């Protein structure tokens, strides 16, 4: 492995063997719906709490990834994952049921890519052969923790985003044929653009996304035009517009895209678009992965963004520090 100022170049062929994506009932109308493995009929089953439903969704996504990767969850060396709920309790409880070695991570909505980076490091070091890595979010649970219970019926501003109910996990292995390969990763830095509005996450996270993308391009001696897509997640409609304005590159209009901005199409009900740790996870491990497998994409940069606030820090008047972690994937056919 080569480390250049936070950008890692993996010398081992680390492959995304397969993925699993599970979403809630609202998400069946997503523009990415065709790439989801499972759509739940209810946010939570009878007698379940939202957090219990969240944990069950994580378990299901992991089983999908393992099954499609021709293995079983109990054969996987390590599970790495995170969510947005207090002390990662849904992921912790899912790990309890899955009963394999487990690392819980938190980078808010950037947790999916942090999980993959850590999984790649385990594989690169030779300390693991298979890793399940991903992240999740649950609309009803997250809204209750970070904003207001749904029963309050509070009105949200146009800058707000809708937390996606979804879990996306990848099965990472080494030296596979005809499989997307993680070639590089850029570890994010905490960037604070002095934003204070928790209902305007796109403006808060755009600077972190810019920092990570710029460092990745510089450290890999690349430019935007070298990629089929640079997909962020999840800045939303407003955040991605801010990010594009930050870059003076003629390719930003087509290559630079955002999972949250596209997740619910043009439906104004969702205001600025989708959000949540599960939003980018199900897009990256759903449609983007599928396009790599088909060969439609040859080289992509996946940049998950996270706002590192808590309900307490917001009440204390703190600004919103943010982070963005990125992985570069290529489709390499190997004999």
Short mmCIF file of C-alpha atoms in Angstrom, two decimals, residues 100-316:
data_model
loop_
_atom_site.label_atom_id
_atom_site.label_comp_id
_atom_site.label_asym_id
_atom_site.label_seq_id
_atom_site.Cartn_x
_atom_site.Cartn_y
_atom_site.Cartn_z
CA UNK A 100 -19.18 -12.52 13.34
CA UNK A 101 -16.25 -10.25 14.33
CA UNK A 102 -17.43 -6.66 14.11
CA UNK A 103 -16.11 -3.10 13.91
CA UNK A 104 -18.61 -0.27 14.36
CA UNK A 105 -17.77 3.06 12.70
CA UNK A 106 -19.24 6.55 12.67
CA UNK A 107 -18.68 9.24 10.08
CA UNK A 108 -22.38 10.12 9.89
CA UNK A 109 -23.49 9.80 6.25
CA UNK A 110 -19.88 9.12 5.20
CA UNK A 111 -19.86 5.87 7.19
CA UNK A 112 -20.31 3.62 4.14
CA UNK A 113 -17.02 4.67 2.57
CA UNK A 114 -15.19 4.67 5.90
CA UNK A 115 -16.33 1.07 6.32
CA UNK A 116 -15.05 0.09 2.88
CA UNK A 117 -11.69 1.82 3.44
CA UNK A 118 -11.18 -0.06 6.70
CA UNK A 119 -12.19 -3.30 5.00
CA UNK A 120 -9.66 -2.69 2.24
CA UNK A 121 -6.93 -2.09 4.82
CA UNK A 122 -7.73 -5.42 6.49
CA UNK A 123 -7.57 -7.24 3.17
CA UNK A 124 -4.42 -5.41 2.09
CA UNK A 125 -2.66 -6.35 5.30
CA UNK A 126 -3.61 -10.01 4.90
CA UNK A 127 -5.49 -10.03 8.20
CA UNK A 128 -8.83 -10.82 6.54
CA UNK A 129 -9.98 -12.73 3.49
CA UNK A 130 -13.60 -11.51 3.38
CA UNK A 131 -15.22 -8.38 4.78
CA UNK A 132 -18.78 -7.08 4.82
CA UNK A 133 -18.70 -3.26 4.79
CA UNK A 134 -21.48 -0.69 4.54
CA UNK A 135 -23.91 1.61 6.31
CA UNK A 136 -27.60 2.26 6.87
CA UNK A 137 -30.26 4.70 8.01
CA UNK A 138 -33.95 4.50 8.93
CA UNK A 139 -36.21 7.47 8.29
CA UNK A 140 -38.43 7.27 11.36
CA UNK A 141 -35.60 6.53 13.79
CA UNK A 142 -33.31 9.27 12.48
CA UNK A 143 -36.03 11.93 12.34
CA UNK A 144 -36.91 11.27 15.97
CA UNK A 145 -33.30 11.56 17.11
CA UNK A 146 -32.05 14.52 15.10
CA UNK A 147 -35.21 16.53 14.52
CA UNK A 148 -38.75 15.77 15.74
CA UNK A 149 -40.86 12.61 15.97
CA UNK A 150 -43.01 12.25 12.86
CA UNK A 151 -46.15 12.59 14.96
CA UNK A 152 -45.31 16.26 15.54
CA UNK A 153 -46.09 17.00 11.91
CA UNK A 154 -43.50 19.78 11.76
CA UNK A 155 -43.01 21.65 8.49
CA UNK A 156 -39.55 21.57 6.97
CA UNK A 157 -37.78 24.21 4.89
CA UNK A 158 -36.90 23.66 1.24
CA UNK A 159 -33.24 23.22 2.21
CA UNK A 160 -34.01 20.10 4.24
CA UNK A 161 -33.52 16.54 3.00
CA UNK A 162 -35.44 13.30 3.54
CA UNK A 163 -33.65 10.55 5.44
CA UNK A 164 -33.63 7.41 3.32
CA UNK A 165 -34.64 4.09 4.86
CA UNK A 166 -31.97 1.86 3.42
CA UNK A 167 -29.03 -0.44 4.12
CA UNK A 168 -26.22 -1.03 1.65
CA UNK A 169 -23.36 -3.48 2.22
CA UNK A 170 -20.52 -4.75 0.06
CA UNK A 171 -18.70 -8.06 0.22
CA UNK A 172 -14.97 -7.42 -0.19
CA UNK A 173 -12.52 -10.11 -1.27
CA UNK A 174 -9.17 -10.32 -3.07
CA UNK A 175 -8.10 -11.38 -6.56
CA UNK A 176 -11.41 -12.12 -8.23
CA UNK A 177 -12.09 -12.16 -11.97
CA UNK A 178 -14.27 -9.68 -13.84
CA UNK A 179 -15.16 -7.77 -10.69
CA UNK A 180 -14.92 -4.07 -9.72
CA UNK A 181 -11.64 -3.32 -7.97
CA UNK A 182 -11.01 -0.67 -5.30
CA UNK A 183 -7.73 0.88 -6.46
CA UNK A 184 -7.47 3.96 -4.23
CA UNK A 185 -9.10 5.60 -1.23
CA UNK A 186 -8.87 9.12 0.14
CA UNK A 187 -9.44 9.56 3.86
CA UNK A 188 -11.41 12.70 4.63
CA UNK A 189 -10.37 15.61 6.79
CA UNK A 190 -12.80 17.36 9.12
CA UNK A 191 -13.82 20.60 7.41
CA UNK A 192 -15.97 23.24 9.09
CA UNK A 193 -17.48 25.89 6.82
CA UNK A 194 -19.12 27.58 9.84
CA UNK A 195 -22.63 26.50 8.95
CA UNK A 196 -25.10 26.23 11.84
CA UNK A 197 -28.40 25.17 10.25
CA UNK A 198 -29.08 21.42 10.75
CA UNK A 199 -31.81 21.64 8.11
CA UNK A 200 -29.35 22.76 5.45
CA UNK A 201 -26.85 19.91 5.36
CA UNK A 202 -25.86 20.41 1.72
CA UNK A 203 -24.29 23.79 2.44
CA UNK A 204 -22.43 22.37 5.44
CA UNK A 205 -20.99 19.32 3.65
CA UNK A 206 -20.06 20.77 0.25
CA UNK A 207 -16.67 22.06 1.41
CA UNK A 208 -15.69 18.66 2.82
CA UNK A 209 -16.60 17.03 -0.48
CA UNK A 210 -14.52 19.57 -2.36
CA UNK A 211 -11.49 19.02 -0.14
CA UNK A 212 -11.56 15.23 -0.56
CA UNK A 213 -12.16 15.33 -4.32
CA UNK A 214 -9.38 17.88 -4.86
CA UNK A 215 -6.91 15.88 -2.79
CA UNK A 216 -7.83 12.65 -4.54
CA UNK A 217 -7.40 14.17 -8.01
CA UNK A 218 -4.09 15.76 -7.05
CA UNK A 219 -2.68 12.71 -5.30
CA UNK A 220 -3.62 10.34 -8.13
CA UNK A 221 -2.54 12.80 -10.85
CA UNK A 222 -6.05 12.71 -12.28
CA UNK A 223 -8.65 15.11 -13.58
CA UNK A 224 -12.44 14.95 -13.57
CA UNK A 225 -12.60 13.93 -17.21
CA UNK A 226 -10.75 10.70 -16.35
CA UNK A 227 -13.85 9.41 -14.52
CA UNK A 228 -17.18 8.22 -15.86
CA UNK A 229 -18.82 9.66 -12.76
CA UNK A 230 -17.80 11.28 -9.50
CA UNK A 231 -20.79 10.54 -7.29
CA UNK A 232 -21.18 12.31 -3.98
CA UNK A 233 -23.70 11.39 -1.35
CA UNK A 234 -25.56 13.08 -0.09
CA UNK A 235 -25.38 16.79 -0.69
CA UNK A 236 -28.87 17.06 -2.13
CA UNK A 237 -29.97 19.47 -4.86
CA UNK A 238 -28.64 22.57 -3.15
CA UNK A 239 -25.39 21.08 -1.91
CA UNK A 240 -24.40 19.64 -5.29
CA UNK A 241 -25.07 23.02 -6.91
CA UNK A 242 -22.77 24.65 -4.35
CA UNK A 243 -20.10 22.03 -4.98
CA UNK A 244 -20.24 22.50 -8.75
CA UNK A 245 -19.77 26.24 -8.28
CA UNK A 246 -16.66 25.53 -6.21
CA UNK A 247 -15.04 23.69 -9.13
CA UNK A 248 -14.09 25.58 -12.24
CA UNK A 249 -14.18 22.52 -14.46
CA UNK A 250 -16.20 22.14 -17.64
CA UNK A 251 -16.89 18.50 -16.78
CA UNK A 252 -18.69 19.12 -13.51
CA UNK A 253 -22.12 19.27 -15.12
CA UNK A 254 -22.06 15.67 -16.34
CA UNK A 255 -19.42 13.85 -14.28
CA UNK A 256 -20.07 15.38 -10.86
CA UNK A 257 -23.36 13.95 -9.55
CA UNK A 258 -25.03 13.39 -6.19
CA UNK A 259 -26.96 10.39 -4.90
CA UNK A 260 -29.21 12.44 -2.64
CA UNK A 261 -30.09 14.94 -5.35
CA UNK A 262 -31.19 12.16 -7.70
CA UNK A 263 -32.67 9.70 -5.22
CA UNK A 264 -36.32 10.83 -5.38
CA UNK A 265 -36.18 12.41 -8.81
CA UNK A 266 -37.95 15.75 -9.14
CA UNK A 267 -40.56 15.07 -6.45
CA UNK A 268 -40.78 18.33 -4.47
CA UNK A 269 -42.24 16.49 -1.48
CA UNK A 270 -38.68 15.51 -0.55
CA UNK A 271 -37.46 19.12 -0.68
CA UNK A 272 -33.69 19.10 -1.42
CA UNK A 273 -33.55 15.31 -1.91
CA UNK A 274 -32.41 12.25 0.00
CA UNK A 275 -29.96 11.94 2.88
CA UNK A 276 -28.89 9.48 5.55
CA UNK A 277 -26.04 7.00 5.77
CA UNK A 278 -28.14 4.52 3.81
CA UNK A 279 -28.77 6.90 0.91
CA UNK A 280 -25.33 6.86 -0.68
CA UNK A 281 -24.78 3.26 0.47
CA UNK A 282 -27.70 1.84 -1.55
CA UNK A 283 -26.85 3.99 -4.58
CA UNK A 284 -23.13 3.17 -4.57
CA UNK A 285 -23.73 -0.54 -3.90
CA UNK A 286 -26.78 -0.62 -6.16
CA UNK A 287 -26.80 1.22 -9.46
CA UNK A 288 -23.15 2.35 -9.52
CA UNK A 289 -21.93 -1.17 -8.74
CA UNK A 290 -24.26 -2.61 -11.39
CA UNK A 291 -22.93 -0.18 -14.00
CA UNK A 292 -19.37 -1.19 -13.17
CA UNK A 293 -20.22 -4.88 -13.45
CA UNK A 294 -21.86 -4.32 -16.84
CA UNK A 295 -18.87 -2.35 -18.07
CA UNK A 296 -20.92 0.82 -18.62
CA UNK A 297 -18.61 2.53 -16.14
CA UNK A 298 -14.88 1.86 -16.21
CA UNK A 299 -13.69 4.26 -13.50
CA UNK A 300 -15.70 5.97 -10.76
CA UNK A 301 -15.03 7.99 -7.63
CA UNK A 302 -17.52 7.48 -4.80
CA UNK A 303 -17.51 10.29 -2.21
CA UNK A 304 -19.71 9.89 0.86
CA UNK A 305 -20.22 13.04 2.92
CA UNK A 306 -21.13 13.27 6.59
CA UNK A 307 -22.14 16.03 9.01
CA UNK A 308 -20.51 15.31 12.37
CA UNK A 309 -23.03 17.07 14.58
CA UNK A 310 -25.27 15.74 17.33
CA UNK A 311 -28.55 17.07 18.74
CA UNK A 312 -26.56 18.25 21.77
CA UNK A 313 -23.88 20.17 19.86
CA UNK A 314 -26.56 21.92 17.83
CA UNK A 315 -28.32 23.02 21.03
CA UNK A 316 -25.00 24.27 22.38
#
